[in-house]
JSON list of C-alpha atoms and ligand atoms in Angstrom, two decimals:
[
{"chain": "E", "resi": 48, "resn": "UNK", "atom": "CA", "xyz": [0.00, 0.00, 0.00]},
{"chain": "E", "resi": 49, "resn": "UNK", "atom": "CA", "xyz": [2.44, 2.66, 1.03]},
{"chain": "E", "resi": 50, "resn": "UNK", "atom": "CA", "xyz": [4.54, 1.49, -2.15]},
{"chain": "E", "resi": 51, "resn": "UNK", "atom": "CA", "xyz": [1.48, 2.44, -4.28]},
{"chain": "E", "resi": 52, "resn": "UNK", "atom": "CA", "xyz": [1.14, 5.63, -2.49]},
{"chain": "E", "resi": 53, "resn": "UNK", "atom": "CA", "xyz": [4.89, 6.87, -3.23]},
{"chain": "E", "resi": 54, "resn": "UNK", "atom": "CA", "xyz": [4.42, 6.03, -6.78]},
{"chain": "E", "resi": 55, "resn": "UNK", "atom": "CA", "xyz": [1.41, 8.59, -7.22]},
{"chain": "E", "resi": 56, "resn": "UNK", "atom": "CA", "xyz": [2.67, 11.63, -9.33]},
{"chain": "E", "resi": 57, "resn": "UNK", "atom": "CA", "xyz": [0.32, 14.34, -8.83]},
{"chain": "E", "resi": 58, "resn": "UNK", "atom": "CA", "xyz": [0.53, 17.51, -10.81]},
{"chain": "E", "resi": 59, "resn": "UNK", "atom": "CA", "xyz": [2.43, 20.84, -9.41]},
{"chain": "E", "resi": 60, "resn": "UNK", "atom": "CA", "xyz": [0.32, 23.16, -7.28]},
{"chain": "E", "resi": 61, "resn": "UNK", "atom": "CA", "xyz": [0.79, 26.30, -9.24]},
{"chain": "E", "resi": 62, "resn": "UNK", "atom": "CA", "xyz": [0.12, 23.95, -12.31]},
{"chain": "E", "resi": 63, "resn": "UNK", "atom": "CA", "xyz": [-2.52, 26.64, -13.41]},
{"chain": "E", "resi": 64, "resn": "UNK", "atom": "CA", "xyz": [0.33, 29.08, -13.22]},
{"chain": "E", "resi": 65, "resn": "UNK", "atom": "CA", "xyz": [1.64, 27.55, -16.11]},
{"chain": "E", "resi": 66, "resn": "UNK", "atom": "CA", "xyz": [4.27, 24.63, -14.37]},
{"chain": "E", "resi": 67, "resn": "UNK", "atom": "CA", "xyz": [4.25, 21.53, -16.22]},
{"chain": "E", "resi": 68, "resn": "UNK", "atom": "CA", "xyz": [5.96, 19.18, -13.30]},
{"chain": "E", "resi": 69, "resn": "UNK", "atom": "CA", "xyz": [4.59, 16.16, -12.15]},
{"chain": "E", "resi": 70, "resn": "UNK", "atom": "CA", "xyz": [6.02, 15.45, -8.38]},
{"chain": "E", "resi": 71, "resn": "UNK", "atom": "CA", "xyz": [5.59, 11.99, -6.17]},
{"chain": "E", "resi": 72, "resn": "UNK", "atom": "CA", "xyz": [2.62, 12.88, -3.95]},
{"chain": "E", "resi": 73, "resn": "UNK", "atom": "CA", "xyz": [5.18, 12.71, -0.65]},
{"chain": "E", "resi": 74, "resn": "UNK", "atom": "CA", "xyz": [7.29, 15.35, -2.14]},
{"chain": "E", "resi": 75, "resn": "UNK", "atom": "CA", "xyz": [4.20, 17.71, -2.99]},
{"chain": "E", "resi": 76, "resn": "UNK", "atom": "CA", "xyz": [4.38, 20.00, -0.02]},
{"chain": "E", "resi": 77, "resn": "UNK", "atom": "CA", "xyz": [8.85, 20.25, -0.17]},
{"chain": "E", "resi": 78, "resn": "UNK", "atom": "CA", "xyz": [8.01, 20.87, -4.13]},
{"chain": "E", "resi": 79, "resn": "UNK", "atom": "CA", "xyz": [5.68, 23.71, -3.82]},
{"chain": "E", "resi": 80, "resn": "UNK", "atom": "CA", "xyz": [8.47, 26.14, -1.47]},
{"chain": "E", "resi": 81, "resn": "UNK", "atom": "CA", "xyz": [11.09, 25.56, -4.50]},
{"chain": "E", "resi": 82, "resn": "UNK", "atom": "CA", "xyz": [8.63, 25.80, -7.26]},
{"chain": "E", "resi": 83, "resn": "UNK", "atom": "CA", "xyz": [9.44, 29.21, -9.93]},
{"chain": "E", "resi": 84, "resn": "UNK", "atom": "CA", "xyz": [6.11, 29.76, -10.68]},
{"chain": "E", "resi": 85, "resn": "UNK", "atom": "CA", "xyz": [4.79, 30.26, -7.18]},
{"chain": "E", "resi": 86, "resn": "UNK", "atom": "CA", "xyz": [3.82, 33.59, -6.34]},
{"chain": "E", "resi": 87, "resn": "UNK", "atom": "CA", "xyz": [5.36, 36.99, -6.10]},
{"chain": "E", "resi": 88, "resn": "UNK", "atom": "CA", "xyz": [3.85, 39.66, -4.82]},
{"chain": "E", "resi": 89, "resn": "UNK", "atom": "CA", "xyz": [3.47, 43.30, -5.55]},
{"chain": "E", "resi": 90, "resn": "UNK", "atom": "CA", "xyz": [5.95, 45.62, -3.00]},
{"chain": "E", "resi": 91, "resn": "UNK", "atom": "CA", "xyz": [3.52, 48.49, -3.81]},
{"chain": "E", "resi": 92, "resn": "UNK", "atom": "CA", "xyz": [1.95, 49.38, -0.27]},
{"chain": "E", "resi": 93, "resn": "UNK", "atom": "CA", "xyz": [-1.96, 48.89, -0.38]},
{"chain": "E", "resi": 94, "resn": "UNK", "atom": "CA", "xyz": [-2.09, 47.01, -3.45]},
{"chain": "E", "resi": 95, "resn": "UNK", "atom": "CA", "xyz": [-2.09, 43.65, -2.94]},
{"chain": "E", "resi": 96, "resn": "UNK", "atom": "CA", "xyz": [-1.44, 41.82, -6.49]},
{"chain": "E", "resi": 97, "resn": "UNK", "atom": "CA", "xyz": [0.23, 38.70, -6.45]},
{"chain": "E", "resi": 98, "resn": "UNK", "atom": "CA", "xyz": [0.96, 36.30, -9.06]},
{"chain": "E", "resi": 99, "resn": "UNK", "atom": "CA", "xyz": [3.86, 34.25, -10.97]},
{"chain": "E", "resi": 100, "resn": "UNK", "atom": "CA", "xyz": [7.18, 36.63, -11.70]},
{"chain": "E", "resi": 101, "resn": "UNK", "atom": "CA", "xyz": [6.44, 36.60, -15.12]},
{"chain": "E", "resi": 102, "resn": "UNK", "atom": "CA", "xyz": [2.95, 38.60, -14.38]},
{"chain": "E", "resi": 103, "resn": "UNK", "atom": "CA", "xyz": [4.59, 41.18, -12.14]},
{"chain": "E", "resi": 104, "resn": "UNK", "atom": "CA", "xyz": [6.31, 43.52, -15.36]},
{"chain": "E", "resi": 105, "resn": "UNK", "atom": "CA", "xyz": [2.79, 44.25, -16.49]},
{"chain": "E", "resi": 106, "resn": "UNK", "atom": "CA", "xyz": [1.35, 44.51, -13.23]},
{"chain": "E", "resi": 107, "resn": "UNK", "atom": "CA", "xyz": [4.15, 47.10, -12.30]},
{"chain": "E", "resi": 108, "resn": "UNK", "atom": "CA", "xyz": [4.22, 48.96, -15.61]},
{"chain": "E", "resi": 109, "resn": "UNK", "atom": "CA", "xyz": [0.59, 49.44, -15.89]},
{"chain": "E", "resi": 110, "resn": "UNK", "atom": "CA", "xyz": [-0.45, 49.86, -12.26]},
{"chain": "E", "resi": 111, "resn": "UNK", "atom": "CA", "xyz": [2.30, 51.71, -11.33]},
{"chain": "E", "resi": 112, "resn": "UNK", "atom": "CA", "xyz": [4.29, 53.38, -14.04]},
{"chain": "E", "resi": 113, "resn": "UNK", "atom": "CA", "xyz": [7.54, 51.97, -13.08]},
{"chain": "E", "resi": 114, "resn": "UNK", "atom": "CA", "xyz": [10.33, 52.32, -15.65]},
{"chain": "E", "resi": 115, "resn": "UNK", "atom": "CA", "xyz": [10.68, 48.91, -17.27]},
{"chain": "E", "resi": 116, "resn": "UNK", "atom": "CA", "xyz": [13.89, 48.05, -19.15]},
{"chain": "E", "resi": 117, "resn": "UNK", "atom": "CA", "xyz": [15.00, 44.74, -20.97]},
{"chain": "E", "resi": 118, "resn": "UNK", "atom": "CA", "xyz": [19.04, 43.86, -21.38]},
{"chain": "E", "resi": 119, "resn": "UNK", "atom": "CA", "xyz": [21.12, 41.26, -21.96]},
{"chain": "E", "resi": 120, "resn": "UNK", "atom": "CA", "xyz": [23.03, 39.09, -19.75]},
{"chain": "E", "resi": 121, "resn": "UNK", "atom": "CA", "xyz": [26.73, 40.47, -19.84]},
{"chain": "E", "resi": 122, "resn": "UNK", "atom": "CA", "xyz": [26.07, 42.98, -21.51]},
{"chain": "E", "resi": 123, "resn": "UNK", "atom": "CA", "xyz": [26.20, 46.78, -20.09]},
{"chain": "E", "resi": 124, "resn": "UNK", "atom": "CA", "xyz": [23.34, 48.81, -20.17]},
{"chain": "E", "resi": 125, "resn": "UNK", "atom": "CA", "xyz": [22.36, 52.47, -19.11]},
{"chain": "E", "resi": 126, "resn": "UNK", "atom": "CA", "xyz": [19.65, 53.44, -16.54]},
{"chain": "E", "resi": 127, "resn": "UNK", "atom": "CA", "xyz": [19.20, 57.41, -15.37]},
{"chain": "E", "resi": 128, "resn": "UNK", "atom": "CA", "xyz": [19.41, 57.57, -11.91]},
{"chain": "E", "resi": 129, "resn": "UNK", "atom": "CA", "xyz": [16.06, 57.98, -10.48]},
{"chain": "E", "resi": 130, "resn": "UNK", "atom": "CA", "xyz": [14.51, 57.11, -6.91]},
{"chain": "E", "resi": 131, "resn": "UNK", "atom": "CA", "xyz": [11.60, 54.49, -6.79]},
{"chain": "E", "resi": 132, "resn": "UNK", "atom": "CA", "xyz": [11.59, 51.01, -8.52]},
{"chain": "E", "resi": 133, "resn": "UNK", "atom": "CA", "xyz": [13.09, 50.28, -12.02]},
{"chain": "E", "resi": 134, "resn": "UNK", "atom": "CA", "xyz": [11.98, 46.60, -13.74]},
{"chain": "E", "resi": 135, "resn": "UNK", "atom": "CA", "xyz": [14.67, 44.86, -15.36]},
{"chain": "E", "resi": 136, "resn": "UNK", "atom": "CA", "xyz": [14.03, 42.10, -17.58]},
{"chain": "E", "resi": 137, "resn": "UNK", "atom": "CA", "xyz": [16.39, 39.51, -19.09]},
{"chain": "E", "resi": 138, "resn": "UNK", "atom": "CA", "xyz": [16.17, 37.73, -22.41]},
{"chain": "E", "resi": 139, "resn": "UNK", "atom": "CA", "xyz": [15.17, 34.45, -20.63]},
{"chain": "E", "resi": 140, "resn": "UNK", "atom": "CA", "xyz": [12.23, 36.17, -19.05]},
{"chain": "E", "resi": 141, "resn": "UNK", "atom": "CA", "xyz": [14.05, 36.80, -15.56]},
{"chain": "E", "resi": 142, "resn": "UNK", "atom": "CA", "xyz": [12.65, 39.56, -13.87]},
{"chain": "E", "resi": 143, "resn": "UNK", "atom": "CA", "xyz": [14.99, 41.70, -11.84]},
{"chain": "E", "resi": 144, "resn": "UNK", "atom": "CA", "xyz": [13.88, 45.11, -9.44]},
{"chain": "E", "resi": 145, "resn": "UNK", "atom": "CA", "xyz": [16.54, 47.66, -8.77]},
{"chain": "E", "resi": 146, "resn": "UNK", "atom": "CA", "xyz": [15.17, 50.05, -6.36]},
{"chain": "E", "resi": 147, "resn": "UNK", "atom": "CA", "xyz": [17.15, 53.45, -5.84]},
{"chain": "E", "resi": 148, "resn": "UNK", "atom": "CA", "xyz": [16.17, 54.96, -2.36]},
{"chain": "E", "resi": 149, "resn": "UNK", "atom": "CA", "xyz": [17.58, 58.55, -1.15]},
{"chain": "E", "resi": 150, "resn": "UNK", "atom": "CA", "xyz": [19.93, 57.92, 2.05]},
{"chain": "E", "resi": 151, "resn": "UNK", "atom": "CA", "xyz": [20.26, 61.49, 3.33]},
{"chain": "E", "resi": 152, "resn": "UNK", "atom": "CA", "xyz": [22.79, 62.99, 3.75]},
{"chain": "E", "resi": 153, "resn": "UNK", "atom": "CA", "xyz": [25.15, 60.48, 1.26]},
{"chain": "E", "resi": 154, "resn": "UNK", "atom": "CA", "xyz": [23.33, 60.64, -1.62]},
{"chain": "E", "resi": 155, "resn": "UNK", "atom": "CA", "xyz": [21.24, 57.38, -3.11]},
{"chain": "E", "resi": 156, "resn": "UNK", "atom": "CA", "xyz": [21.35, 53.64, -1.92]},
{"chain": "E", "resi": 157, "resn": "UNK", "atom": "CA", "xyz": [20.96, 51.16, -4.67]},
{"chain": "E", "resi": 158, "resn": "UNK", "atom": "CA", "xyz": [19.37, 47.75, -4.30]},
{"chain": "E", "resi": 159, "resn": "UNK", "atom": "CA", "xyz": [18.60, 44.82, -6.71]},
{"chain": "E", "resi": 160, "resn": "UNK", "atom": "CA", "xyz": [17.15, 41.49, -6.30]},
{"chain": "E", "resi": 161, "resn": "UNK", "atom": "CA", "xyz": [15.74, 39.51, -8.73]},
{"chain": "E", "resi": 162, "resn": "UNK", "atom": "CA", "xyz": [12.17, 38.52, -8.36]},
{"chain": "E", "resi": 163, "resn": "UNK", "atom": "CA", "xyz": [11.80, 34.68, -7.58]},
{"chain": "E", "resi": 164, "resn": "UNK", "atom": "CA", "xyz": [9.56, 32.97, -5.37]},
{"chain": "E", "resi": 165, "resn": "UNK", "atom": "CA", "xyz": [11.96, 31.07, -3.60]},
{"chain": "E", "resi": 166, "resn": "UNK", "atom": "CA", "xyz": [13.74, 32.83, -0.93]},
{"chain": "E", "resi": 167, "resn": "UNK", "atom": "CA", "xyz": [17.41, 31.78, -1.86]},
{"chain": "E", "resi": 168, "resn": "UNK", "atom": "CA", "xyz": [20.96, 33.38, -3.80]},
{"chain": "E", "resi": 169, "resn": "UNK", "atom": "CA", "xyz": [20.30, 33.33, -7.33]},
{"chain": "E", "resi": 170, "resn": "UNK", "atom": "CA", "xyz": [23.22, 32.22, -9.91]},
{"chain": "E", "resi": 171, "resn": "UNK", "atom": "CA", "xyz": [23.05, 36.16, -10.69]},
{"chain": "E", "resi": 172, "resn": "UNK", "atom": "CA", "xyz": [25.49, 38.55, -10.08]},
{"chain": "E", "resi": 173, "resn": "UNK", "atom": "CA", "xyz": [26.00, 42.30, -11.09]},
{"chain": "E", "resi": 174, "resn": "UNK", "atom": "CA", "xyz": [28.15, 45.22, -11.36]},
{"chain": "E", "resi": 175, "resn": "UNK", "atom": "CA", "xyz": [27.61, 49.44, -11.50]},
{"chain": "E", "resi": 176, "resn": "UNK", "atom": "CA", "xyz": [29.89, 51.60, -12.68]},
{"chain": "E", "resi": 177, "resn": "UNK", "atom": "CA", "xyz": [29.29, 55.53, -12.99]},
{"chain": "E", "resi": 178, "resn": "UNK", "atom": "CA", "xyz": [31.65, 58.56, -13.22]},
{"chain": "E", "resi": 179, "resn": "UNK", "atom": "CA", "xyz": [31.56, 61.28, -10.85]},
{"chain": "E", "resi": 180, "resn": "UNK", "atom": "CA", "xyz": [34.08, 63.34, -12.75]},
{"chain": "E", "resi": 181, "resn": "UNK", "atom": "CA", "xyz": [35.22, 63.17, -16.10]},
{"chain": "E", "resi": 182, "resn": "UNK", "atom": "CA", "xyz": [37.70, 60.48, -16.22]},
{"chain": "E", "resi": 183, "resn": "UNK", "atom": "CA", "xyz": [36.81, 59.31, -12.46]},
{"chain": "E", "resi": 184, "resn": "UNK", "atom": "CA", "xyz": [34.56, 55.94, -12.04]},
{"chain": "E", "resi": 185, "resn": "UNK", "atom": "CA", "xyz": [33.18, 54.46, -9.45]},
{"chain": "E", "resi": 186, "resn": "UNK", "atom": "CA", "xyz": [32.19, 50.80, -9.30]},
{"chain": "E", "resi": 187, "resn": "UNK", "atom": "CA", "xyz": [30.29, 48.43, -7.46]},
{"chain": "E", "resi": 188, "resn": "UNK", "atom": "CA", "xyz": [29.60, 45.05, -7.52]},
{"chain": "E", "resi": 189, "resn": "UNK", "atom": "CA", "xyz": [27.20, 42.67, -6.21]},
{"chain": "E", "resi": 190, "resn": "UNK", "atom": "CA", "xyz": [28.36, 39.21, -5.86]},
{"chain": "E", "resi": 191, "resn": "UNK", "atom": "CA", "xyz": [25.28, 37.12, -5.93]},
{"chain": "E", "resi": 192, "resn": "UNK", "atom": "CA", "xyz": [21.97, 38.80, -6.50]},
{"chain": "E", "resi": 193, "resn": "UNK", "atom": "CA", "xyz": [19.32, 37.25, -3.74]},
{"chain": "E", "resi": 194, "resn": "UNK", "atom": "CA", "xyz": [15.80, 36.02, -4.86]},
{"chain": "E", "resi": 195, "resn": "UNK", "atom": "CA", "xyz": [13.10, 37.82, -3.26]},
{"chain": "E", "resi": 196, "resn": "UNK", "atom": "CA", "xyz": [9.31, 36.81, -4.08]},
{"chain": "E", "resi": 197, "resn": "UNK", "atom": "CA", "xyz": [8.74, 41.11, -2.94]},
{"chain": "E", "resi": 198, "resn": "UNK", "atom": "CA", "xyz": [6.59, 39.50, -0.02]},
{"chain": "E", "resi": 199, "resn": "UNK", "atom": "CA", "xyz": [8.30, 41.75, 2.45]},
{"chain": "E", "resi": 200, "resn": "UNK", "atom": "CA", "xyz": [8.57, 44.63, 0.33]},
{"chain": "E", "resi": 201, "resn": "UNK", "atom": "CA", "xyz": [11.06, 46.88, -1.94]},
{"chain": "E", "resi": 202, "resn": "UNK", "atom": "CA", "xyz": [15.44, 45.37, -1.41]},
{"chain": "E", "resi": 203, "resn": "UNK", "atom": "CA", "xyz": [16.76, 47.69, 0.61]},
{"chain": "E", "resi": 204, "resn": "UNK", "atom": "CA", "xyz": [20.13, 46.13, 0.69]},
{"chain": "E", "resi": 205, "resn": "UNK", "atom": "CA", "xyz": [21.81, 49.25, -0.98]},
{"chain": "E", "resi": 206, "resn": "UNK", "atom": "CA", "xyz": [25.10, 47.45, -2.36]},
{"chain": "E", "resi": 207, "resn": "UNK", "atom": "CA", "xyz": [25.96, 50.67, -4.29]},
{"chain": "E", "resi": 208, "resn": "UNK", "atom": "CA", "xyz": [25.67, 54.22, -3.12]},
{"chain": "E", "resi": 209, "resn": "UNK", "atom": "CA", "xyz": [26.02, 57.05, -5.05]},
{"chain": "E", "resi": 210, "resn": "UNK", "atom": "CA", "xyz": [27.18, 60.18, -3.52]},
{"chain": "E", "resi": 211, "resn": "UNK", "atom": "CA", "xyz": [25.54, 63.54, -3.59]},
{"chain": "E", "resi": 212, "resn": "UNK", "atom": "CA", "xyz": [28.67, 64.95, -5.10]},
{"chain": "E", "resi": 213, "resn": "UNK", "atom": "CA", "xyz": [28.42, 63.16, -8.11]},
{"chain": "E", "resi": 214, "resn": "UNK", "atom": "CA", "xyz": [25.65, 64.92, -9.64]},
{"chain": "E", "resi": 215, "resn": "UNK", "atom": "CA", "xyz": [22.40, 63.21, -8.66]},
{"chain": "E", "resi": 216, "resn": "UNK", "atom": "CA", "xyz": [19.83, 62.19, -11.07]},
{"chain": "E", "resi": 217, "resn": "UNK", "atom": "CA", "xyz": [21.98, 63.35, -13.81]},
{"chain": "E", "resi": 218, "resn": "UNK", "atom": "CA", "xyz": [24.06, 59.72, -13.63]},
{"chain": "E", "resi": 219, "resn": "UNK", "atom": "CA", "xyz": [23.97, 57.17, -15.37]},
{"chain": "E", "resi": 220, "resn": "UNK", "atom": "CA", "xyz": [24.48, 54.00, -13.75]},
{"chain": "E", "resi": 221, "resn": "UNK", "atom": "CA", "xyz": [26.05, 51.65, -16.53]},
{"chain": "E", "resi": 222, "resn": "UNK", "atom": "CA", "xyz": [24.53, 48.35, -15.44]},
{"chain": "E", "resi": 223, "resn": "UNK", "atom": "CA", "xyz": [25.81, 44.59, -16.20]},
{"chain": "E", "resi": 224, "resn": "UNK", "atom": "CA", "xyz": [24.39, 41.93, -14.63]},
{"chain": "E", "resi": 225, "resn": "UNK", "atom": "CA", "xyz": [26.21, 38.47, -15.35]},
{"chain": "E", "resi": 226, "resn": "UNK", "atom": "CA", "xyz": [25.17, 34.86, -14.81]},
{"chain": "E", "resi": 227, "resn": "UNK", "atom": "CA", "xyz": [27.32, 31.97, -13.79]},
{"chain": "E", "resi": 228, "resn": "UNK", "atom": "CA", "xyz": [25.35, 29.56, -16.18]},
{"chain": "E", "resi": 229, "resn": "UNK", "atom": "CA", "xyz": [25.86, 28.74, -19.64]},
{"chain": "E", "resi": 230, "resn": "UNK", "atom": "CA", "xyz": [22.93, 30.13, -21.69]},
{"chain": "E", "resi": 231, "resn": "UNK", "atom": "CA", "xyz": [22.36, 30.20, -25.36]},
{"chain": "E", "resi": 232, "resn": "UNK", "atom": "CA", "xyz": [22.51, 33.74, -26.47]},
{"chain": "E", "resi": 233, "resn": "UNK", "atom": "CA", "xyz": [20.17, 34.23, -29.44]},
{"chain": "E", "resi": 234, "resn": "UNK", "atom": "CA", "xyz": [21.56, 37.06, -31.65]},
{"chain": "T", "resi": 1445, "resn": "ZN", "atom": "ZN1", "xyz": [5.59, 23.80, -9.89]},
{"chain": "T", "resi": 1446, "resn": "ZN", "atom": "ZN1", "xyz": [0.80, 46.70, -7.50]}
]
């Protein structure tokens, strides 16, 4: 009897969420906290939307009006310095949130995670450079890039910080954000 039992596949619970797994019925419950289409939830105080990752862009774009910007992995990219959230999305539908915060009297923290139900590191890391002066840069990096399903709000980790000095929304962070696996690049 218990054989039979362990040899039940049942389908994933966020199988409506588009997940195509099949998981032995005693695994269900350790399946559904590592499962990427589980919910993520809007950071947006008072609003309340959840859904999988790939629904939050949308949500966040048309709700809210947040600045939404797609990029390639390894490959630098310019965003405007600007306080609030900023979508980033990847070319294999990874969805990232930078959130630029004012720390008074420094200047602005900078914060990224990328948008994941599970709660763990992602194989993500990423890097900022800007220039304060001509000919003077200043760069930050981010080792590994934590998953956050936005359950307890906007990062606030602030691995960069750009200072005052350096001329406030008028920067330009040049972005890259790597991965450590192998993916197919489509060009
Ligand atoms: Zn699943
Ligand atoms: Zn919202």
């Amino acid at each position: 009897m218990e054989r039979v039992v362990e040899s039940i596949e049942v389908p994933c619970c966020f199988a409506e969420n588009g997940c195509t797994q099949k998981i032995a019925y005693f695994n269900k419950k350790k399946y559904k906290k590592a499962c990427r289409h589980g919910p993520c939830f809007c950071p947006e105080p008072g609003c309340g939307f959840s859904g999988p990752a790939a629904t939050l862009p949308d949500h966040f774009t048309d709700c809210h009006k947040w600045p939404n910007t797609a990029f390639k992995y390894f490959a630098q990219f310019g965003l405007r310095l600007q306080p609030g959230p900023h979508v980033l999305r990847a070319q294999d539908g990874t969805v990232f949130l930078m959130n630029v915060v004012a720390a008074e009297p420094l200047g602005h923290a900078i914060s990224l995670v990328c948008v994941r139900p599970e709660a763990t590191d992602s194989p993500f890391g990423c890097s900022v450079v800007f220039s304060c002066f001509t000919g003077h840069h200043q760069i930050s990096t981010l080792a590994v890039v934590r998953c956050s399903s936005l359950v307890d709000g906007l990062p606030k980790d602030g691995f960069c910080v750009v200072p005052k000095a350096s001329g406030g929304t008028h920067v330009v962070l040049q972005t890259t954000i790597d991965t450590e696996l192998v993916y197919d690049v489509e060009d």
